[in-house]
Coordinates of C-alpha atoms in Angstrom, one line a residue:
Chain A
M27 CA 53.3 7.5 59.7
V28 CA 54.0 3.9 60.6
L29 CA 53.4 4.8 64.3
G30 CA 50.4 7.0 63.7
T31 CA 50.2 10.7 64.5
Y32 CA 52.0 11.7 67.7
K33 CA 53.5 14.5 69.6
E34 CA 56.4 12.8 71.4
I35 CA 58.0 9.4 72.1
V36 CA 60.0 8.7 75.2
S37 CA 61.1 5.7 77.2
A38 CA 59.6 5.8 80.7
R39 CA 58.8 4.0 83.9
S40 CA 56.9 4.6 87.1
T41 CA 58.9 5.8 90.0
D42 CA 56.6 4.0 92.4
R43 CA 58.4 0.8 93.7
E44 CA 55.1 -1.0 94.3
I45 CA 53.9 -0.3 90.7
Q46 CA 57.3 -1.3 89.3
K47 CA 56.9 -4.7 91.0
L48 CA 53.4 -5.4 89.9
A49 CA 53.6 -3.9 86.4
Q50 CA 54.2 -5.8 83.1
D51 CA 56.8 -3.3 82.0
G52 CA 57.3 0.3 83.1
G53 CA 53.9 0.7 84.9
I54 CA 52.8 3.4 82.6
V55 CA 49.1 2.4 82.4
T56 CA 48.7 1.9 86.2
G57 CA 50.8 5.0 87.0
L58 CA 49.0 7.3 84.6
L59 CA 45.5 6.3 85.5
A60 CA 46.4 6.5 89.2
Y61 CA 47.8 10.0 88.7
A62 CA 44.7 11.1 86.8
L63 CA 42.5 9.7 89.6
D64 CA 44.5 11.6 92.3
E65 CA 44.4 14.8 90.3
G66 CA 40.6 14.6 89.6
I67 CA 41.2 14.4 85.9
I68 CA 39.1 11.2 86.0
E69 CA 36.8 9.8 88.7
G70 CA 37.2 6.2 87.8
A71 CA 38.8 3.9 85.1
V72 CA 37.7 0.8 83.3
V73 CA 40.5 -1.7 83.4
A74 CA 41.0 -5.5 82.9
G75 CA 40.6 -6.8 86.4
P76 CA 41.0 -10.3 87.7
G77 CA 38.2 -12.7 86.8
K78 CA 36.9 -16.0 88.3
E79 CA 39.4 -18.1 86.4
F80 CA 43.2 -17.7 86.6
W81 CA 44.4 -15.4 83.8
K82 CA 40.9 -14.8 82.4
P83 CA 40.4 -11.1 83.0
E84 CA 37.1 -9.3 83.5
P85 CA 36.4 -5.6 82.9
M86 CA 36.1 -3.7 86.1
V87 CA 35.6 -0.1 87.2
A88 CA 38.5 1.0 89.4
M89 CA 37.8 4.0 91.6
T90 CA 41.0 3.8 93.7
S91 CA 44.8 3.2 93.2
D92 CA 44.6 -0.1 94.9
E93 CA 41.9 -1.3 92.5
L94 CA 44.1 -0.1 89.6
K95 CA 47.0 -2.1 91.0
A96 CA 44.9 -5.2 91.2
A97 CA 44.5 -5.0 87.5
A98 CA 48.2 -4.4 86.6
G99 CA 49.9 -6.9 84.3
T100 CA 49.1 -8.2 80.8
K101 CA 46.6 -11.0 80.3
Y102 CA 46.8 -12.4 76.8
T103 CA 43.1 -13.0 76.3
F104 CA 39.9 -11.0 75.9
S105 CA 38.7 -8.4 78.3
P106 CA 35.8 -6.6 76.6
N107 CA 36.5 -3.3 78.4
V108 CA 34.4 -1.2 76.0
L109 CA 31.2 -2.9 77.3
M110 CA 32.0 -1.6 80.8
L111 CA 32.2 2.1 79.8
K112 CA 28.4 2.5 79.6
K113 CA 28.0 0.7 83.0
A114 CA 30.7 3.0 84.5
V115 CA 28.8 6.1 83.4
R116 CA 25.2 4.8 84.1
Q117 CA 25.6 2.6 87.1
Y118 CA 28.6 4.1 88.8
G119 CA 27.7 7.7 87.9
I120 CA 31.1 8.5 86.7
E121 CA 31.3 11.8 84.8
K122 CA 35.0 11.8 83.9
L123 CA 36.1 8.4 82.8
G124 CA 39.5 6.8 82.0
T125 CA 40.2 3.5 80.4
V126 CA 42.9 1.2 79.0
A127 CA 42.3 -0.3 75.6
I128 CA 44.1 -2.4 73.0
P129 CA 43.9 -1.0 69.5
C130 CA 40.7 -2.6 68.4
Q131 CA 39.0 -1.4 71.6
T132 CA 40.3 2.1 71.0
M133 CA 38.8 1.9 67.5
G134 CA 35.4 0.9 69.0
I135 CA 35.5 3.8 71.5
R136 CA 36.6 6.4 68.9
K137 CA 34.0 5.4 66.4
A138 CA 31.3 5.6 69.1
Q139 CA 32.6 9.1 70.0
T140 CA 32.6 10.3 66.4
Y141 CA 29.3 8.6 65.5
P142 CA 27.4 8.1 68.8
F143 CA 24.3 6.5 67.4
G144 CA 23.2 4.6 70.5
V145 CA 25.5 5.7 73.3
R146 CA 23.6 8.6 74.8
F147 CA 25.8 10.8 77.1
V148 CA 28.6 8.2 77.2
A149 CA 31.0 9.4 74.5
D150 CA 31.9 12.8 75.9
K151 CA 32.6 11.4 79.4
I152 CA 35.7 9.5 78.3
K153 CA 38.6 11.9 79.3
L154 CA 41.6 9.6 79.2
L155 CA 42.2 6.7 76.9
V156 CA 45.5 4.9 77.4
G157 CA 46.2 2.5 74.5
I158 CA 48.5 -0.5 74.7
Y159 CA 50.5 -2.0 71.8
C160 CA 49.0 -5.2 70.6
M161 CA 50.4 -7.7 67.9
E162 CA 47.5 -10.2 68.4
N163 CA 45.2 -11.7 71.0
F164 CA 44.3 -15.2 72.0
P165 CA 41.1 -17.0 73.0
Y166 CA 41.4 -18.3 76.6
T167 CA 41.5 -21.9 75.4
S168 CA 44.6 -21.0 73.3
L169 CA 46.3 -19.8 76.5
Q170 CA 45.4 -23.1 78.2
T171 CA 46.9 -25.0 75.3
F172 CA 50.2 -23.2 75.7
I173 CA 50.4 -23.4 79.4
C174 CA 48.7 -26.7 80.3
E175 CA 49.3 -28.8 77.2
K176 CA 52.5 -27.6 75.7
L177 CA 54.3 -26.6 78.9
G178 CA 52.6 -29.0 81.3
L179 CA 51.9 -26.3 83.9
N180 CA 48.8 -25.4 85.9
M181 CA 47.3 -22.0 85.2
E182 CA 47.2 -21.1 88.8
L183 CA 51.0 -21.5 89.2
V184 CA 51.7 -18.8 86.6
E185 CA 52.8 -15.4 88.0
K186 CA 53.5 -13.6 84.8
M187 CA 53.3 -14.1 81.0
D188 CA 55.2 -12.1 78.4
I189 CA 55.7 -12.1 74.6
G190 CA 59.1 -10.8 73.5
K191 CA 62.4 -11.7 71.8
G192 CA 60.6 -14.3 69.6
K193 CA 59.2 -16.3 72.6
F194 CA 56.2 -16.7 74.8
W195 CA 57.5 -16.5 78.4
V196 CA 55.8 -18.0 81.4
Y197 CA 57.1 -17.2 84.9
T198 CA 56.2 -19.3 88.0
Q199 CA 57.5 -18.6 91.5
D200 CA 60.6 -20.7 90.9
D201 CA 61.1 -21.1 87.2
V202 CA 60.9 -19.5 83.8
Y203 CA 59.5 -21.4 80.8
T204 CA 59.4 -20.5 77.1
L205 CA 57.6 -21.5 74.0
P206 CA 59.0 -20.5 70.6
L207 CA 56.4 -18.1 69.0
K208 CA 55.9 -20.4 66.1
E209 CA 54.3 -22.8 68.5
T210 CA 51.6 -20.2 69.2
H211 CA 50.9 -19.6 65.5
G212 CA 47.4 -20.7 64.4
Y213 CA 46.1 -20.1 67.9
E214 CA 45.5 -16.3 67.5
Q215 CA 42.0 -15.1 67.1
A216 CA 40.9 -14.7 63.5
G217 CA 39.8 -11.1 63.7
C218 CA 43.4 -9.9 64.5
K219 CA 44.5 -10.9 61.0
I220 CA 43.2 -7.8 59.3
C221 CA 44.2 -5.4 62.1
K222 CA 46.5 -2.6 60.9
D223 CA 47.1 -0.9 64.2
Y224 CA 50.0 -2.1 66.4
V225 CA 50.6 1.0 68.6
A226 CA 47.0 2.1 69.4
E227 CA 47.1 5.0 67.0
L228 CA 43.9 6.7 68.2
A229 CA 44.6 6.7 71.9
D230 CA 45.4 9.8 74.0
V231 CA 48.6 8.1 75.1
S232 CA 49.9 4.8 73.8
T233 CA 52.4 2.5 75.6
G234 CA 54.1 -0.9 75.4
S235 CA 57.3 -2.7 76.0
V236 CA 58.8 -2.8 72.5
G237 CA 61.7 -0.3 72.0
S238 CA 62.6 0.1 75.6
P239 CA 64.8 -2.0 78.0
D240 CA 63.2 -4.5 80.5
G241 CA 61.3 -2.7 83.2
W242 CA 60.7 0.3 81.0
S243 CA 58.0 1.3 78.4
T244 CA 57.9 3.2 75.2
V245 CA 55.4 6.0 75.6
I246 CA 53.8 7.8 72.6
T247 CA 51.8 10.9 73.4
R248 CA 49.2 11.7 70.7
T249 CA 46.3 14.1 71.6
D250 CA 46.7 17.5 73.2
S251 CA 45.1 16.3 76.4
G252 CA 47.0 13.0 76.5
D253 CA 50.3 14.9 76.0
S254 CA 49.6 17.4 78.7
I255 CA 48.5 14.8 81.3
F256 CA 51.6 12.7 80.7
K257 CA 53.9 15.7 80.9
Q258 CA 52.3 16.9 84.1
A259 CA 52.9 13.4 85.6
V260 CA 56.6 13.5 84.5
E261 CA 57.0 16.9 86.0
V262 CA 55.7 15.9 89.4
G263 CA 57.9 12.8 89.4
I264 CA 55.3 10.1 88.8
F265 CA 57.5 8.9 85.9
E266 CA 61.2 9.0 85.0
T267 CA 62.0 9.3 81.3
K268 CA 64.9 8.8 78.9
P269 CA 65.0 10.1 75.4
I270 CA 64.0 7.2 73.1
E271 CA 67.2 7.8 71.0
E272 CA 69.3 6.9 74.0
V273 CA 67.8 3.5 74.8
K274 CA 68.1 0.1 73.1
P275 CA 66.6 -1.4 71.0
G276 CA 64.9 2.0 70.4
L277 CA 62.4 3.2 67.8
G278 CA 63.8 1.2 64.9
L279 CA 62.4 -2.1 66.3
L280 CA 59.0 -0.5 67.1
E281 CA 58.7 0.9 63.6
K282 CA 59.7 -2.4 62.0
L283 CA 57.1 -4.4 64.0
S284 CA 54.4 -1.8 63.3
A285 CA 55.2 -1.9 59.5
Q286 CA 55.2 -5.7 59.5
K287 CA 51.8 -5.8 61.2
K288 CA 50.3 -3.3 58.6
E289 CA 51.9 -5.2 55.7
K290 CA 50.5 -8.6 56.8
A291 CA 47.1 -7.1 57.4
E292 CA 47.0 -5.5 54.0
K293 CA 47.8 -8.8 52.4
N294 CA 45.1 -10.6 54.4
I295 CA 42.6 -7.8 53.5
A296 CA 43.4 -8.2 49.8
A297 CA 43.0 -12.0 50.1
R298 CA 39.6 -11.6 51.8
K299 CA 38.5 -9.2 49.1
E300 CA 39.5 -11.7 46.4
M301 CA 37.3 -14.3 48.1
G302 CA 34.4 -11.9 48.2
L303 CA 34.5 -11.6 52.0
P304 CA 33.6 -8.3 53.7
T305 CA 36.2 -6.0 55.4
P306 CA 35.4 -2.8 57.2
Y307 CA 38.1 -0.8 55.4
Chain B
M7 CA 37.0 19.7 74.0
S8 CA 33.7 18.2 74.9
L9 CA 31.3 17.1 72.2
I10 CA 28.8 19.8 73.2
A11 CA 31.5 22.5 73.2
R12 CA 32.5 21.4 69.7
I13 CA 28.9 21.5 68.4
K14 CA 28.5 24.9 70.0
R15 CA 31.6 26.1 68.1
F16 CA 30.2 24.7 64.9
L17 CA 27.0 26.6 65.5
G18 CA 28.8 29.8 66.3
L19 CA 27.2 30.0 69.7
E20 CA 30.5 31.3 71.2
A21 CA 31.0 34.0 68.6
E22 CA 27.5 35.3 68.0
A23 CA 28.2 39.0 67.8
K24 CA 30.9 38.5 65.1
R25 CA 28.7 36.2 63.1
E26 CA 25.8 38.6 62.5
E27 CA 27.6 41.5 60.9
P28 CA 29.1 40.0 57.8
E29 CA 25.7 38.6 57.0
K30 CA 24.3 42.1 56.6
E31 CA 27.0 43.1 54.2
K32 CA 26.4 39.9 52.2
S33 CA 22.7 40.7 51.7
E34 CA 23.4 43.7 49.4
P35 CA 26.1 42.7 47.0
V36 CA 27.2 45.6 44.8
G37 CA 26.0 45.4 41.3
A38 CA 24.3 42.1 41.6
S39 CA 21.0 41.5 39.8
K40 CA 17.8 40.8 41.6
E41 CA 17.9 37.2 40.6
E42 CA 21.4 36.7 41.9
V43 CA 20.4 38.2 45.2
E44 CA 17.5 35.9 45.5
K45 CA 19.6 33.0 44.6
V46 CA 22.2 33.9 47.3
A47 CA 19.3 34.4 49.8
E48 CA 17.9 31.0 48.9
E49 CA 21.3 29.2 49.2
N50 CA 21.9 30.7 52.6
A51 CA 18.4 30.1 53.8
K52 CA 17.9 28.1 57.0
P53 CA 17.0 24.5 56.2
R54 CA 13.3 23.8 56.4
I55 CA 12.8 20.8 58.5
G56 CA 9.7 18.7 58.9
Y57 CA 9.0 16.1 61.5
I58 CA 6.6 13.3 60.5
H59 CA 5.3 11.0 63.2
L60 CA 4.2 7.5 61.9
S61 CA 4.1 4.4 64.1
G62 CA 6.7 5.6 66.6
C63 CA 6.7 6.6 70.3
T64 CA 8.0 10.2 70.1
G65 CA 11.2 9.0 71.8
D66 CA 13.3 10.2 68.9
A67 CA 11.8 13.7 69.0
M68 CA 12.4 13.7 72.8
S69 CA 16.0 12.7 72.2
L70 CA 16.4 15.8 69.9
T71 CA 15.2 18.0 72.8
E72 CA 17.8 16.5 75.1
N73 CA 20.4 18.7 73.4
Y74 CA 19.4 21.2 76.2
D75 CA 21.9 24.0 75.9
I76 CA 22.1 24.2 72.1
L77 CA 18.4 23.4 71.4
A78 CA 17.0 27.0 71.5
E79 CA 19.7 28.3 69.2
L80 CA 19.3 25.4 66.8
L81 CA 15.5 25.7 66.6
T82 CA 15.3 29.5 66.4
N83 CA 18.3 30.6 64.4
M84 CA 19.8 27.6 62.6
V85 CA 16.8 25.8 61.2
D86 CA 13.1 26.3 60.5
I87 CA 10.8 23.6 61.8
V88 CA 8.1 24.0 59.3
Y89 CA 5.9 20.9 60.0
G90 CA 5.3 18.3 62.7
Q91 CA 2.3 17.4 64.8
T92 CA 4.0 17.7 68.1
L93 CA 5.8 20.9 67.2
V94 CA 3.9 23.0 64.7
D95 CA 0.2 23.9 64.3
L96 CA -0.2 23.2 60.6
W97 CA -2.4 20.7 58.8
E98 CA -1.2 21.1 55.2
M99 CA 2.2 19.5 54.5
P100 CA 4.6 22.2 53.2
E101 CA 7.7 21.8 51.0
M102 CA 10.7 20.8 53.1
D103 CA 14.5 20.5 52.7
L104 CA 14.6 17.6 55.1
A105 CA 11.8 15.4 56.5
L106 CA 12.6 13.5 59.7
V107 CA 10.4 10.5 59.8
E108 CA 9.8 8.8 63.1
G109 CA 8.2 5.4 63.3
S110 CA 7.5 2.5 60.9
V111 CA 4.5 2.3 58.5
C112 CA 1.4 0.3 59.1
L113 CA 0.4 -1.2 55.7
Q114 CA -3.2 -1.4 56.9
D115 CA -3.4 2.3 57.8
E116 CA -4.3 4.2 54.7
H117 CA -3.6 7.6 56.3
S118 CA 0.0 6.6 57.1
L119 CA 0.6 5.4 53.6
H120 CA -0.8 8.6 52.1
E121 CA 1.3 10.8 54.4
L122 CA 4.5 8.9 53.6
K123 CA 3.9 9.2 49.8
E124 CA 3.1 12.9 50.2
L125 CA 6.2 13.7 52.2
R126 CA 8.4 12.0 49.6
E127 CA 7.0 14.4 47.1
K128 CA 7.4 17.4 49.4
A129 CA 10.8 16.8 50.9
K130 CA 14.2 17.0 49.2
L131 CA 15.8 14.7 51.7
V132 CA 14.0 12.0 53.6
C133 CA 15.6 10.7 56.8
A134 CA 14.6 7.6 58.6
F135 CA 14.8 9.1 62.1
G136 CA 15.2 6.4 64.8
S137 CA 15.2 2.7 64.4
C138 CA 11.5 2.2 63.9
A139 CA 11.6 4.2 60.7
A140 CA 15.1 2.8 59.7
T141 CA 14.8 -0.9 60.5
G142 CA 11.3 -1.5 61.9
C143 CA 12.8 -2.1 65.3
F144 CA 10.3 -3.0 68.0
T145 CA 7.4 -3.0 65.5
R146 CA 8.9 -5.9 63.7
Y147 CA 7.2 -8.0 66.4
S148 CA 3.7 -6.6 65.5
R149 CA 1.2 -9.3 64.4
G150 CA -2.3 -7.7 64.8
G151 CA -5.2 -9.1 66.7
Q152 CA -5.6 -6.2 69.1
Q153 CA -8.5 -3.8 69.7
A154 CA -9.5 -1.3 68.5
Q155 CA -8.0 -2.3 65.1
P156 CA -7.3 -6.1 65.0
S157 CA -6.4 -5.9 61.3
H158 CA -3.4 -3.5 61.9
E159 CA -0.7 -6.1 61.8
S160 CA 2.0 -5.3 59.3
F161 CA 4.6 -2.6 60.0
V162 CA 7.6 -2.0 57.8
P163 CA 10.6 0.4 57.8
I164 CA 9.8 3.4 55.5
A165 CA 12.5 2.4 53.0
D166 CA 10.2 -0.6 52.0
L167 CA 7.8 1.9 50.5
I168 CA 9.7 5.0 49.5
D169 CA 13.2 6.0 48.6
V170 CA 15.0 7.0 51.8
D171 CA 18.1 9.3 51.6
L172 CA 19.6 8.8 55.0
A173 CA 19.0 6.9 58.3
I174 CA 19.9 7.8 61.9
P175 CA 19.2 4.5 63.7
G176 CA 19.0 4.2 67.5
C177 CA 16.2 3.5 69.9
P178 CA 16.4 6.4 70.3
P179 CA 19.3 7.9 68.5
S180 CA 21.5 9.7 71.0
P181 CA 21.0 13.5 71.3
E182 CA 24.6 13.9 70.2
I183 CA 24.2 12.1 66.9
I184 CA 21.0 14.1 66.1
A185 CA 22.8 17.4 66.8
K186 CA 25.9 16.3 64.8
A187 CA 23.8 15.2 61.8
V188 CA 21.8 18.5 61.8
V189 CA 25.0 20.5 62.1
A190 CA 26.6 18.5 59.3
L191 CA 23.5 19.2 57.1
I192 CA 23.7 22.9 57.8
N193 CA 27.4 22.9 56.9
N194 CA 26.8 20.7 53.9
D195 CA 29.4 18.3 55.4
M196 CA 28.5 15.3 53.2
E197 CA 31.6 13.4 54.3
Y198 CA 30.3 13.3 57.9
L199 CA 26.9 12.3 56.7
Q200 CA 28.1 9.6 54.3
P201 CA 27.7 6.6 56.7
M202 CA 24.1 7.8 57.4
L203 CA 23.5 7.8 53.6
D204 CA 24.9 4.2 53.5
L205 CA 22.8 3.1 56.4
A206 CA 19.6 4.0 54.6
G207 CA 19.9 0.6 53.0
Y208 CA 20.3 -1.3 56.3
T209 CA 16.6 -2.2 56.9
E210 CA 16.8 -5.9 58.0
A211 CA 18.6 -5.4 61.3
C212 CA 18.9 -7.8 64.2
G213 CA 21.3 -8.6 67.1
C214 CA 22.1 -11.8 65.2
D215 CA 23.9 -9.6 62.6
L216 CA 26.9 -9.7 64.9
Q217 CA 27.1 -13.4 64.5
T218 CA 26.4 -13.6 60.8
K219 CA 28.1 -10.4 59.6
V220 CA 31.0 -10.1 62.1
V221 CA 31.8 -13.4 63.9
N222 CA 31.0 -15.7 61.0
Q223 CA 33.0 -13.5 58.7
G224 CA 36.2 -13.7 60.8
L225 CA 36.0 -10.1 61.8
C226 CA 35.3 -10.0 65.6
T227 CA 38.0 -9.0 68.0
G228 CA 35.9 -9.2 71.2
C229 CA 36.2 -5.5 71.9
G230 CA 32.7 -5.2 73.5
T231 CA 31.5 -2.1 71.6
C232 CA 28.3 -3.9 70.5
A233 CA 27.4 -4.8 74.1
M234 CA 28.0 -1.2 75.2
A235 CA 25.8 0.1 72.4
C236 CA 22.9 -2.3 73.0
Q237 CA 20.0 -0.3 74.4
T238 CA 18.1 -3.2 75.9
R239 CA 21.0 -5.2 77.4
A240 CA 20.3 -8.0 75.1
L241 CA 24.1 -8.5 74.5
D242 CA 26.7 -9.8 76.7
M243 CA 30.3 -10.9 76.0
T244 CA 31.1 -14.6 76.5
N245 CA 34.6 -15.8 75.9
G246 CA 35.3 -12.7 74.0
R247 CA 32.3 -13.0 71.6
P248 CA 28.9 -11.3 71.7
E249 CA 26.2 -13.5 73.0
L250 CA 22.7 -12.4 72.1
N251 CA 19.6 -12.9 74.3
S252 CA 17.2 -12.8 71.4
D253 CA 14.2 -12.5 73.7
R254 CA 15.5 -9.0 74.7
C255 CA 16.6 -7.9 71.2
I256 CA 14.3 -5.3 69.6
K257 CA 16.1 -5.3 66.2
C258 CA 17.2 -1.7 66.3
G259 CA 20.5 -2.4 64.6
I260 CA 22.6 -0.3 66.9
C261 CA 25.0 -3.2 67.8
Y262 CA 26.1 -3.8 64.2
V263 CA 26.1 -0.1 63.3
Q264 CA 28.4 0.8 66.3
C265 CA 30.8 -2.2 65.7
P266 CA 34.2 -1.0 64.5
R267 CA 34.3 -4.0 62.1
S268 CA 31.1 -3.2 60.2
W269 CA 32.3 0.2 58.7
W270 CA 35.2 2.3 59.7
P271 CA 35.2 6.1 59.4
E272 CA 38.9 6.7 59.9
E273 CA 39.2 10.2 58.4
Q274 CA 36.3 11.6 60.4
I275 CA 37.7 10.1 63.6
K276 CA 41.2 11.6 63.0
K277 CA 39.6 15.0 62.2
E278 CA 37.7 15.1 65.5
L279 CA 40.7 14.0 67.5
G280 CA 43.1 16.4 65.8
L281 CA 45.3 13.5 64.7

């Protein structure tokens, strides 16, 4: 159960050329939320939209495919999307809501659905929760340290960031820069240290880059509704898929990284307990 | 399946005809003694629920009634509401399986103190219903000096005066959590209720708990659930951390209760998601 409970795992990418160009990987989040919007499964989605500063996202409610596309791509810092869910329901009047969430946000949403103490008529409006894999997250100032101090670049020149193959990658229009991941250690936010969830185990559908080739994503369908929405989208040609067994590096790497994250978290949880510090588990 | 649909299924609203027949068979077990029959009848009796209104605003009772389409079934067939000033015309407090207490207690109001002590004797379970009863909430700011009773200045959560078995905080608690708690009680689902039993001890609540109990402890991940839960918009997220406007905080405790890093009900979540 190192990847949580699931129905199926495939490698997939969006067939939409524009989404392919904008997306971090296979365009699964943008493509799936856009499909759900078009089909009326959701009326809007809370996503990490562009903020006032470069690469500092702000939660936004997307009601069209264009707005979804504006939010495509990974930003390696906080976007408190969960806060926006109530606004989407109350202020935008959305009855059927979609959202994208990293594992800790998924946990906040699922807890609020199971024990809705103070979230009157919000919990049951969330119809599609797309989870993304997450190893750790960084405060915005950490990102500035990597890009401005360590690489000597200006934030506004950056076109894309990526973490993979042991490096932190930064793409500008003309060049590619890398930092070894050990240069980023110590800059992660503290709360990530006890997180045991790498692959958004409580989402309807989870997706991320690890396991699939560049330009593709590894998609895990989990709940009945998530599984059926994704399969409908594949059926009508929104996504192309390959069996995960036929792609490199495949499930082995995903399972290894997930197991490592859990193991490290368990160690940190034990250390905290020894110090007498609280943990939620 | 939507929350309401799930609750309906729990209550058997979608299979009513089937539900009634086996009950008749059960009422006359072959060869059972009179005592045994009475015992079975007692065990299967509808829970007797009382509603006690102390220094509250009736918002929590209003929230209960917002379970529109399950409310009639709940009140008529699933539970007996045996006491409550806004609901039942009865002056003598009867024995109750569960007493829902709304509002905090005014230490200068003898009648309130008396009513609280009496209900602890008459009720098997006492529930702090809503944040005023659970944490003091808005009444934490009371300080007397107003007509017609300038001496009425001290208001405390009910757990300061009596043993409280469970708490359903919220200002008000959502209609859904009230329905789910009552259904869990009917089904004797103590696992679902466990967090509410634990929350009976959480009486000194404040928005600053996020800072002292989550951020200061190295637990915050900046997910934003606290800010979503806040019922007075006293919380915003700044640089991925909750920022409290303490002038707006009413000390209901919801932000910390809803935070995924305060307590984590993994089994219940997986059960509801079918994972």
